[in-house]
Amino acid sequence: MKNSPASLLRLLCLPLVCVGLAAAPAVDLKNLRPDSTEAIGGKFADKKAEGTLRVLIVGAGSSHNFPKYFIGTDSETLNAQPGLETAATLNAAEALALLPSADVLVFSGNDGSFGSLTFQKALNEFADAGKGIVLVHAAAWSHPWTGYNQRFVAGASRGHGYGEFEVTVKQAEHPVMQGVPASFKITDESYHHEFLPGAQVEILAENAPDDKTRKPHASVWVVKDPKTRIVCITHGHAEEAHANPAYQTILTNAVRWVAGR
């Protein structure tokens, strides 16, 4: 039986419905400096597919290879999931242009451009509108941006260990932790996060003590904001973390949960 042109078109389009979508960056991420903040041409599709979550991935700064891992690997992880469309950028101005079209923001930046009044105002307005936010690694550090750590991180990390360590899930029933092993090992920086007094949070996972503080520290938590859903993930220093299946599951679950899915 021969397929009509219309049926062939439907067959060709099926994979676009079943897997995530992303526009290819205008530049080759492998050729960028680890601390690049240049615009890379990230964009969403002209028309949003029904039922699709648009995820904006933003990150740039120092001490990490943002183009390769936070933009590159994390985009690949999310694009492999059904119903997600991603756009990614290293550039604050490009992020501001894309933010109104996004349903979820995955933010990992520590570059000073993200601390500008313009970017912080847009970030708070995004949250006030009920749009979901996932903070990854460097974004959950200590930043001098007025009000940022208080609202979005509920504290700060000012030190860390490094190496292979065990992570223990504390709230296995939470949607962000679905499919994550009860404990898993990861090679990463172990952030020494300290919560603000009275912080309204729910700790979902914690790192085993390292040889610096000799006490466990939260590594995944929910910040209980009255207007939106926020998940903080301290994991993600380099390739070993971004390629870790548990990290990838947590990231994907967090994106869906903050969007209310």
PDB file of C-alpha atoms in Angstrom:
ATOM      1  CA  MET A   1       0.000   0.000   0.000  1.00  0.00           C
ATOM      2  CA  LYS A   2       1.411   3.388  -1.010  1.00  0.00           C
ATOM      3  CA  ASN A   3       1.461   6.313   1.382  1.00  0.00           C
ATOM      4  CA  SER A   4      -0.003   9.619   0.228  1.00  0.00           C
ATOM      5  CA  PRO A   5       2.206  12.739   0.407  1.00  0.00           C
ATOM      6  CA  ALA A   6       0.172  13.898   3.408  1.00  0.00           C
ATOM      7  CA  SER A   7       0.654  10.616   5.276  1.00  0.00           C
ATOM      8  CA  LEU A   8       4.352  10.644   4.490  1.00  0.00           C
ATOM      9  CA  LEU A   9       4.588  14.129   5.938  1.00  0.00           C
ATOM     10  CA  ARG A  10       2.857  12.962   9.095  1.00  0.00           C
ATOM     11  CA  LEU A  11       5.291  10.072   9.424  1.00  0.00           C
ATOM     12  CA  LEU A  12       8.256  12.364   8.963  1.00  0.00           C
ATOM     13  CA  CYS A  13       6.946  14.718  11.614  1.00  0.00           C
ATOM     14  CA  LEU A  14       6.326  12.052  14.246  1.00  0.00           C
ATOM     15  CA  PRO A  15       9.879  12.125  15.670  1.00  0.00           C
ATOM     16  CA  LEU A  16       9.519  15.852  16.272  1.00  0.00           C
ATOM     17  CA  VAL A  17       6.584  15.156  18.530  1.00  0.00           C
ATOM     18  CA  CYS A  18       8.236  12.269  20.341  1.00  0.00           C
ATOM     19  CA  VAL A  19      11.545  13.897  21.198  1.00  0.00           C
ATOM     20  CA  GLY A  20      12.681  17.308  22.332  1.00  0.00           C
ATOM     21  CA  LEU A  21      13.355  20.106  19.895  1.00  0.00           C
ATOM     22  CA  ALA A  22      16.131  22.667  19.782  1.00  0.00           C
ATOM     23  CA  ALA A  23      17.443  25.111  17.251  1.00  0.00           C
ATOM     24  CA  ALA A  24      21.121  24.506  16.530  1.00  0.00           C
ATOM     25  CA  PRO A  25      23.349  27.291  17.910  1.00  0.00           C
ATOM     26  CA  ALA A  26      24.751  29.661  15.311  1.00  0.00           C
ATOM     27  CA  VAL A  27      28.277  28.956  16.588  1.00  0.00           C
ATOM     28  CA  ASP A  28      30.203  25.778  17.394  1.00  0.00           C
ATOM     29  CA  LEU A  29      30.237  25.470  21.188  1.00  0.00           C
ATOM     30  CA  LYS A  30      33.450  23.416  21.086  1.00  0.00           C
ATOM     31  CA  ASN A  31      35.339  26.418  19.705  1.00  0.00           C
ATOM     32  CA  LEU A  32      34.308  28.816  22.465  1.00  0.00           C
ATOM     33  CA  ARG A  33      36.359  29.757  25.514  1.00  0.00           C
ATOM     34  CA  PRO A  34      35.083  28.144  28.732  1.00  0.00           C
ATOM     35  CA  ASP A  35      34.214  31.623  30.054  1.00  0.00           C
ATOM     36  CA  SER A  36      32.661  32.959  26.836  1.00  0.00           C
ATOM     37  CA  THR A  37      29.623  35.217  27.154  1.00  0.00           C
ATOM     38  CA  GLU A  38      29.036  35.772  23.443  1.00  0.00           C
ATOM     39  CA  ALA A  39      25.638  35.471  21.816  1.00  0.00           C
ATOM     40  CA  ILE A  40      25.303  32.076  20.149  1.00  0.00           C
ATOM     41  CA  GLY A  41      22.024  32.514  18.297  1.00  0.00           C
ATOM     42  CA  GLY A  42      19.898  30.400  20.609  1.00  0.00           C
ATOM     43  CA  LYS A  43      16.197  30.543  19.767  1.00  0.00           C
ATOM     44  CA  PHE A  44      12.921  28.703  20.075  1.00  0.00           C
ATOM     45  CA  ALA A  45      10.912  27.459  17.110  1.00  0.00           C
ATOM     46  CA  ASP A  46       8.732  30.081  15.441  1.00  0.00           C
ATOM     47  CA  LYS A  47       5.607  28.207  16.508  1.00  0.00           C
ATOM     48  CA  LYS A  48       5.248  26.400  19.816  1.00  0.00           C
ATOM     49  CA  ALA A  49       4.019  22.826  19.477  1.00  0.00           C
ATOM     50  CA  GLU A  50       0.935  21.989  21.530  1.00  0.00           C
ATOM     51  CA  GLY A  51       1.794  20.533  24.937  1.00  0.00           C
ATOM     52  CA  THR A  52       5.478  21.403  24.642  1.00  0.00           C
ATOM     53  CA  LEU A  53       7.493  22.922  27.466  1.00  0.00           C
ATOM     54  CA  ARG A  54       9.886  25.617  26.348  1.00  0.00           C
ATOM     55  CA  VAL A  55      13.054  25.443  28.440  1.00  0.00           C
ATOM     56  CA  LEU A  56      15.576  28.279  28.349  1.00  0.00           C
ATOM     57  CA  ILE A  57      19.085  27.210  29.404  1.00  0.00           C
ATOM     58  CA  VAL A  58      21.281  30.134  30.477  1.00  0.00           C
ATOM     59  CA  GLY A  59      24.785  30.082  31.911  1.00  0.00           C
ATOM     60  CA  ALA A  60      28.213  31.653  31.580  1.00  0.00           C
ATOM     61  CA  GLY A  61      31.067  32.801  33.756  1.00  0.00           C
ATOM     62  CA  SER A  62      34.251  31.638  35.417  1.00  0.00           C
ATOM     63  CA  SER A  63      35.715  28.426  36.862  1.00  0.00           C
ATOM     64  CA  HIS A  64      33.702  26.103  34.591  1.00  0.00           C
ATOM     65  CA  ASN A  65      33.348  25.162  30.932  1.00  0.00           C
ATOM     66  CA  PHE A  66      29.896  26.631  30.430  1.00  0.00           C
ATOM     67  CA  PRO A  67      29.644  26.160  26.635  1.00  0.00           C
ATOM     68  CA  LYS A  68      30.611  22.491  26.758  1.00  0.00           C
ATOM     69  CA  TYR A  69      28.663  21.224  29.764  1.00  0.00           C
ATOM     70  CA  PHE A  70      26.005  23.635  31.036  1.00  0.00           C
ATOM     71  CA  ILE A  71      24.923  24.639  27.534  1.00  0.00           C
ATOM     72  CA  GLY A  72      26.044  21.640  25.466  1.00  0.00           C
ATOM     73  CA  THR A  73      25.588  18.509  27.583  1.00  0.00           C
ATOM     74  CA  ASP A  74      22.550  19.742  29.508  1.00  0.00           C
ATOM     75  CA  SER A  75      20.841  20.729  26.249  1.00  0.00           C
ATOM     76  CA  GLU A  76      21.478  17.230  24.892  1.00  0.00           C
ATOM     77  CA  THR A  77      20.052  15.701  28.075  1.00  0.00           C
ATOM     78  CA  LEU A  78      16.835  17.698  27.915  1.00  0.00           C
ATOM     79  CA  ASN A  79      16.445  17.428  24.152  1.00  0.00           C
ATOM     80  CA  ALA A  80      16.405  13.637  24.506  1.00  0.00           C
ATOM     81  CA  GLN A  81      13.171  13.919  26.501  1.00  0.00           C
ATOM     82  CA  PRO A  82       9.689  14.017  24.959  1.00  0.00           C
ATOM     83  CA  GLY A  83       7.748  17.246  25.096  1.00  0.00           C
ATOM     84  CA  LEU A  84      10.671  19.580  25.788  1.00  0.00           C
ATOM     85  CA  GLU A  85      11.917  22.316  23.471  1.00  0.00           C
ATOM     86  CA  THR A  86      15.135  24.052  24.473  1.00  0.00           C
ATOM     87  CA  ALA A  87      16.934  27.238  23.600  1.00  0.00           C
ATOM     88  CA  ALA A  88      20.320  27.968  25.156  1.00  0.00           C
ATOM     89  CA  THR A  89      22.592  30.957  25.523  1.00  0.00           C
ATOM     90  CA  LEU A  90      25.718  32.224  27.257  1.00  0.00           C
ATOM     91  CA  ASN A  91      24.708  35.844  26.812  1.00  0.00           C
ATOM     92  CA  ALA A  92      22.597  37.899  29.223  1.00  0.00           C
ATOM     93  CA  ALA A  93      21.087  40.129  26.524  1.00  0.00           C
ATOM     94  CA  GLU A  94      20.179  37.119  24.405  1.00  0.00           C
ATOM     95  CA  ALA A  95      18.643  35.488  27.487  1.00  0.00           C
ATOM     96  CA  LEU A  96      16.513  38.559  28.156  1.00  0.00           C
ATOM     97  CA  ALA A  97      15.134  38.403  24.622  1.00  0.00           C
ATOM     98  CA  LEU A  98      14.260  34.704  24.983  1.00  0.00           C
ATOM     99  CA  LEU A  99      12.917  34.738  28.542  1.00  0.00           C
ATOM    100  CA  PRO A 100       9.363  35.938  27.714  1.00  0.00           C
ATOM    101  CA  SER A 101       8.889  32.901  25.437  1.00  0.00           C
ATOM    102  CA  ALA A 102      10.104  30.360  28.009  1.00  0.00           C
ATOM    103  CA  ASP A 103       8.061  28.230  30.406  1.00  0.00           C
ATOM    104  CA  VAL A 104      11.075  27.173  32.492  1.00  0.00           C
ATOM    105  CA  LEU A 105      14.494  28.707  33.110  1.00  0.00           C
ATOM    106  CA  VAL A 106      17.522  26.508  33.822  1.00  0.00           C
ATOM    107  CA  PHE A 107      20.134  28.957  35.107  1.00  0.00           C
ATOM    108  CA  SER A 108      23.745  28.182  35.991  1.00  0.00           C
ATOM    109  CA  GLY A 109      25.565  31.479  35.467  1.00  0.00           C
ATOM    110  CA  ASN A 110      28.027  33.294  37.696  1.00  0.00           C
ATOM    111  CA  ASP A 111      29.089  36.010  35.252  1.00  0.00           C
ATOM    112  CA  GLY A 112      28.584  39.555  36.506  1.00  0.00           C
ATOM    113  CA  SER A 113      26.296  40.386  33.584  1.00  0.00           C
ATOM    114  CA  PHE A 114      23.608  38.258  35.215  1.00  0.00           C
ATOM    115  CA  GLY A 115      23.748  40.485  38.268  1.00  0.00           C
ATOM    116  CA  SER A 116      22.668  43.573  36.345  1.00  0.00           C
ATOM    117  CA  LEU A 117      19.515  45.322  37.501  1.00  0.00           C
ATOM    118  CA  THR A 118      17.923  44.550  34.137  1.00  0.00           C
ATOM    119  CA  PHE A 119      18.565  40.814  34.297  1.00  0.00           C
ATOM    120  CA  GLN A 120      17.627  40.499  37.958  1.00  0.00           C
ATOM    121  CA  LYS A 121      14.400  42.423  37.380  1.00  0.00           C
ATOM    122  CA  ALA A 122      13.503  40.093  34.509  1.00  0.00           C
ATOM    123  CA  LEU A 123      14.365  37.041  36.632  1.00  0.00           C
ATOM    124  CA  ASN A 124      12.098  38.184  39.448  1.00  0.00           C
ATOM    125  CA  GLU A 125       9.287  39.027  37.035  1.00  0.00           C
ATOM    126  CA  PHE A 126       9.637  35.563  35.487  1.00  0.00           C
ATOM    127  CA  ALA A 127       9.244  34.035  38.950  1.00  0.00           C
ATOM    128  CA  ASP A 128       6.383  36.364  39.876  1.00  0.00           C
ATOM    129  CA  ALA A 129       4.534  35.168  36.774  1.00  0.00           C
ATOM    130  CA  GLY A 130       4.679  31.606  38.104  1.00  0.00           C
ATOM    131  CA  LYS A 131       7.290  30.386  35.621  1.00  0.00           C
ATOM    132  CA  GLY A 132       9.498  27.574  36.959  1.00  0.00           C
ATOM    133  CA  ILE A 133      13.195  28.012  37.765  1.00  0.00           C
ATOM    134  CA  VAL A 134      15.952  25.411  38.135  1.00  0.00           C
ATOM    135  CA  LEU A 135      19.300  26.648  39.453  1.00  0.00           C
ATOM    136  CA  VAL A 136      22.335  24.513  38.661  1.00  0.00           C
ATOM    137  CA  HIS A 137      25.740  24.491  40.379  1.00  0.00           C
ATOM    138  CA  ALA A 138      27.347  27.932  40.007  1.00  0.00           C
ATOM    139  CA  ALA A 139      23.961  29.646  40.205  1.00  0.00           C
ATOM    140  CA  ALA A 140      23.547  28.164  43.707  1.00  0.00           C
ATOM    141  CA  TRP A 141      26.842  29.659  44.922  1.00  0.00           C
ATOM    142  CA  SER A 142      27.201  32.945  46.818  1.00  0.00           C
ATOM    143  CA  HIS A 143      26.504  35.988  44.629  1.00  0.00           C
ATOM    144  CA  PRO A 144      26.569  39.744  45.381  1.00  0.00           C
ATOM    145  CA  TRP A 145      23.329  40.320  43.462  1.00  0.00           C
ATOM    146  CA  THR A 146      20.795  42.126  45.633  1.00  0.00           C
ATOM    147  CA  GLY A 147      18.109  39.756  46.856  1.00  0.00           C
ATOM    148  CA  TYR A 148      19.147  36.901  44.555  1.00  0.00           C
ATOM    149  CA  ASN A 149      20.495  34.395  47.080  1.00  0.00           C
ATOM    150  CA  GLN A 150      17.750  35.230  49.535  1.00  0.00           C
ATOM    151  CA  ARG A 151      14.868  34.511  47.156  1.00  0.00           C
ATOM    152  CA  PHE A 152      16.219  31.908  44.780  1.00  0.00           C
ATOM    153  CA  VAL A 153      18.847  29.970  46.766  1.00  0.00           C
ATOM    154  CA  ALA A 154      17.684  30.466  50.384  1.00  0.00           C
ATOM    155  CA  GLY A 155      21.309  30.695  51.473  1.00  0.00           C
ATOM    156  CA  ALA A 156      24.768  30.399  49.968  1.00  0.00           C
ATOM    157  CA  SER A 157      27.815  28.201  49.495  1.00  0.00           C
ATOM    158  CA  ARG A 158      31.195  29.747  50.229  1.00  0.00           C
ATOM    159  CA  GLY A 159      33.342  26.644  50.059  1.00  0.00           C
ATOM    160  CA  HIS A 160      33.440  23.172  48.558  1.00  0.00           C
ATOM    161  CA  GLY A 161      35.287  19.899  48.432  1.00  0.00           C
ATOM    162  CA  TYR A 162      36.053  17.901  45.300  1.00  0.00           C
ATOM    163  CA  GLY A 163      36.232  14.242  44.387  1.00  0.00           C
ATOM    164  CA  GLU A 164      34.005  11.210  44.275  1.00  0.00           C
ATOM    165  CA  PHE A 165      31.386  11.166  47.014  1.00  0.00           C
ATOM    166  CA  GLU A 166      28.030   9.634  47.805  1.00  0.00           C
ATOM    167  CA  VAL A 167      24.726  11.444  47.473  1.00  0.00           C
ATOM    168  CA  THR A 168      21.752  10.256  49.530  1.00  0.00           C
ATOM    169  CA  VAL A 169      18.155  10.899  48.528  1.00  0.00           C
ATOM    170  CA  LYS A 170      16.189  12.325  51.474  1.00  0.00           C
ATOM    171  CA  GLN A 171      12.725  12.595  49.898  1.00  0.00           C
ATOM    172  CA  ALA A 172      12.350   9.628  47.567  1.00  0.00           C
ATOM    173  CA  GLU A 173       8.635  10.278  47.050  1.00  0.00           C
ATOM    174  CA  HIS A 174       9.167  13.777  45.662  1.00  0.00           C
ATOM    175  CA  PRO A 175       8.648  14.015  41.869  1.00  0.00           C
ATOM    176  CA  VAL A 176      12.119  15.524  41.391  1.00  0.00           C
ATOM    177  CA  MET A 177      13.677  12.352  42.801  1.00  0.00           C
ATOM    178  CA  GLN A 178      11.581   9.815  40.887  1.00  0.00           C
ATOM    179  CA  GLY A 179      13.814   7.228  39.223  1.00  0.00           C
ATOM    180  CA  VAL A 180      16.894   8.376  41.145  1.00  0.00           C
ATOM    181  CA  PRO A 181      18.741   5.668  43.123  1.00  0.00           C
ATOM    182  CA  ALA A 182      18.392   5.893  46.911  1.00  0.00           C
ATOM    183  CA  SER A 183      22.100   6.700  46.928  1.00  0.00           C
ATOM    184  CA  PHE A 184      24.574   7.230  44.127  1.00  0.00           C
ATOM    185  CA  LYS A 185      28.177   8.256  43.639  1.00  0.00           C
ATOM    186  CA  ILE A 186      29.276  11.279  41.668  1.00  0.00           C
ATOM    187  CA  THR A 187      32.605  12.945  40.930  1.00  0.00           C
ATOM    188  CA  ASP A 188      31.977  16.620  41.482  1.00  0.00           C
ATOM    189  CA  GLU A 189      32.455  19.644  43.680  1.00  0.00           C
ATOM    190  CA  SER A 190      30.617  19.142  46.967  1.00  0.00           C
ATOM    191  CA  TYR A 191      29.182  22.542  47.834  1.00  0.00           C
ATOM    192  CA  HIS A 192      29.066  23.504  51.515  1.00  0.00           C
ATOM    193  CA  HIS A 193      25.651  25.113  51.369  1.00  0.00           C
ATOM    194  CA  GLU A 194      24.315  26.940  54.399  1.00  0.00           C
ATOM    195  CA  PHE A 195      20.664  27.956  54.549  1.00  0.00           C
ATOM    196  CA  LEU A 196      19.484  31.305  55.830  1.00  0.00           C
ATOM    197  CA  PRO A 197      17.858  31.238  59.279  1.00  0.00           C
ATOM    198  CA  GLY A 198      14.227  30.269  58.887  1.00  0.00           C
ATOM    199  CA  ALA A 199      14.613  29.408  55.203  1.00  0.00           C
ATOM    200  CA  GLN A 200      11.520  27.729  53.774  1.00  0.00           C
ATOM    201  CA  VAL A 201      13.036  24.775  51.926  1.00  0.00           C
ATOM    202  CA  GLU A 202      12.582  21.061  51.385  1.00  0.00           C
ATOM    203  CA  ILE A 203      15.843  19.115  51.183  1.00  0.00           C
ATOM    204  CA  LEU A 204      15.607  16.363  48.567  1.00  0.00           C
ATOM    205  CA  ALA A 205      19.200  15.054  48.587  1.00  0.00           C
ATOM    206  CA  GLU A 206      22.426  15.645  50.443  1.00  0.00           C
ATOM    207  CA  ASN A 207      26.132  15.042  49.922  1.00  0.00           C
ATOM    208  CA  ALA A 208      28.145  12.846  52.261  1.00  0.00           C
ATOM    209  CA  PRO A 209      30.579  14.723  54.538  1.00  0.00           C
ATOM    210  CA  ASP A 210      33.902  15.638  52.956  1.00  0.00           C
ATOM    211  CA  ASP A 211      37.249  16.147  54.673  1.00  0.00           C
ATOM    212  CA  LYS A 212      36.780  19.914  54.967  1.00  0.00           C
ATOM    213  CA  THR A 213      33.596  20.368  56.992  1.00  0.00           C
ATOM    214  CA  ARG A 214      33.006  16.731  57.986  1.00  0.00           C
ATOM    215  CA  LYS A 215      29.244  17.175  57.835  1.00  0.00           C
ATOM    216  CA  PRO A 216      26.620  16.509  55.153  1.00  0.00           C
ATOM    217  CA  HIS A 217      25.316  19.356  53.013  1.00  0.00           C
ATOM    218  CA  ALA A 218      22.146  19.669  50.964  1.00  0.00           C
ATOM    219  CA  SER A 219      22.728  19.141  47.244  1.00  0.00           C
ATOM    220  CA  VAL A 220      19.184  19.269  45.867  1.00  0.00           C
ATOM    221  CA  TRP A 221      16.383  21.266  47.456  1.00  0.00           C
ATOM    222  CA  VAL A 222      13.135  23.084  46.799  1.00  0.00           C
ATOM    223  CA  VAL A 223      12.872  26.754  47.734  1.00  0.00           C
ATOM    224  CA  LYS A 224       9.283  27.348  48.810  1.00  0.00           C
ATOM    225  CA  ASP A 225       8.484  30.571  47.004  1.00  0.00           C
ATOM    226  CA  PRO A 226       4.893  31.880  47.216  1.00  0.00           C
ATOM    227  CA  LYS A 227       4.681  32.602  43.485  1.00  0.00           C
ATOM    228  CA  THR A 228       6.641  29.904  41.692  1.00  0.00           C
ATOM    229  CA  ARG A 229       8.502  26.612  41.984  1.00  0.00           C
ATOM    230  CA  ILE A 230      12.276  26.713  42.418  1.00  0.00           C
ATOM    231  CA  VAL A 231      14.683  23.768  42.538  1.00  0.00           C
ATOM    232  CA  CYS A 232      18.375  24.172  43.367  1.00  0.00           C
ATOM    233  CA  ILE A 233      20.920  21.552  42.252  1.00  0.00           C
ATOM    234  CA  THR A 234      24.501  22.051  43.427  1.00  0.00           C
ATOM    235  CA  HIS A 235      25.874  19.260  41.236  1.00  0.00           C
ATOM    236  CA  GLY A 236      27.426  19.998  37.856  1.00  0.00           C
ATOM    237  CA  HIS A 237      31.058  21.115  38.018  1.00  0.00           C
ATOM    238  CA  ALA A 238      32.335  19.280  34.933  1.00  0.00           C
ATOM    239  CA  GLU A 239      31.826  16.346  32.568  1.00  0.00           C
ATOM    240  CA  GLU A 240      31.742  13.631  35.239  1.00  0.00           C
ATOM    241  CA  ALA A 241      28.725  15.297  36.843  1.00  0.00           C
ATOM    242  CA  HIS A 242      26.807  16.353  33.729  1.00  0.00           C
ATOM    243  CA  ALA A 243      27.173  12.858  32.250  1.00  0.00           C
ATOM    244  CA  ASN A 244      26.080  11.140  35.471  1.00  0.00           C
ATOM    245  CA  PRO A 245      22.714   9.403  34.896  1.00  0.00           C
ATOM    246  CA  ALA A 246      21.410  10.411  38.332  1.00  0.00           C
ATOM    247  CA  TYR A 247      22.220  14.074  37.663  1.00  0.00           C
ATOM    248  CA  GLN A 248      20.507  13.890  34.280  1.00  0.00           C
ATOM    249  CA  THR A 249      17.394  12.348  35.830  1.00  0.00           C
ATOM    250  CA  ILE A 250      17.262  14.989  38.561  1.00  0.00           C
ATOM    251  CA  LEU A 251      17.665  17.796  36.028  1.00  0.00           C
ATOM    252  CA  THR A 252      14.921  16.434  33.776  1.00  0.00           C
ATOM    253  CA  ASN A 253      12.547  15.797  36.685  1.00  0.00           C
ATOM    254  CA  ALA A 254      13.208  19.263  38.090  1.00  0.00           C
ATOM    255  CA  VAL A 255      12.363  20.928  34.776  1.00  0.00           C
ATOM    256  CA  ARG A 256       9.052  19.100  34.565  1.00  0.00           C
ATOM    257  CA  TRP A 257       8.168  19.649  38.226  1.00  0.00           C
ATOM    258  CA  VAL A 258       8.817  23.398  38.308  1.00  0.00           C
ATOM    259  CA  ALA A 259       6.571  23.661  35.240  1.00  0.00           C
ATOM    260  CA  GLY A 260       3.806  21.839  37.086  1.00  0.00           C
ATOM    261  CA  ARG A 261       4.028  18.751  34.884  1.00  0.00           C
TER     262      ARG A 261
END
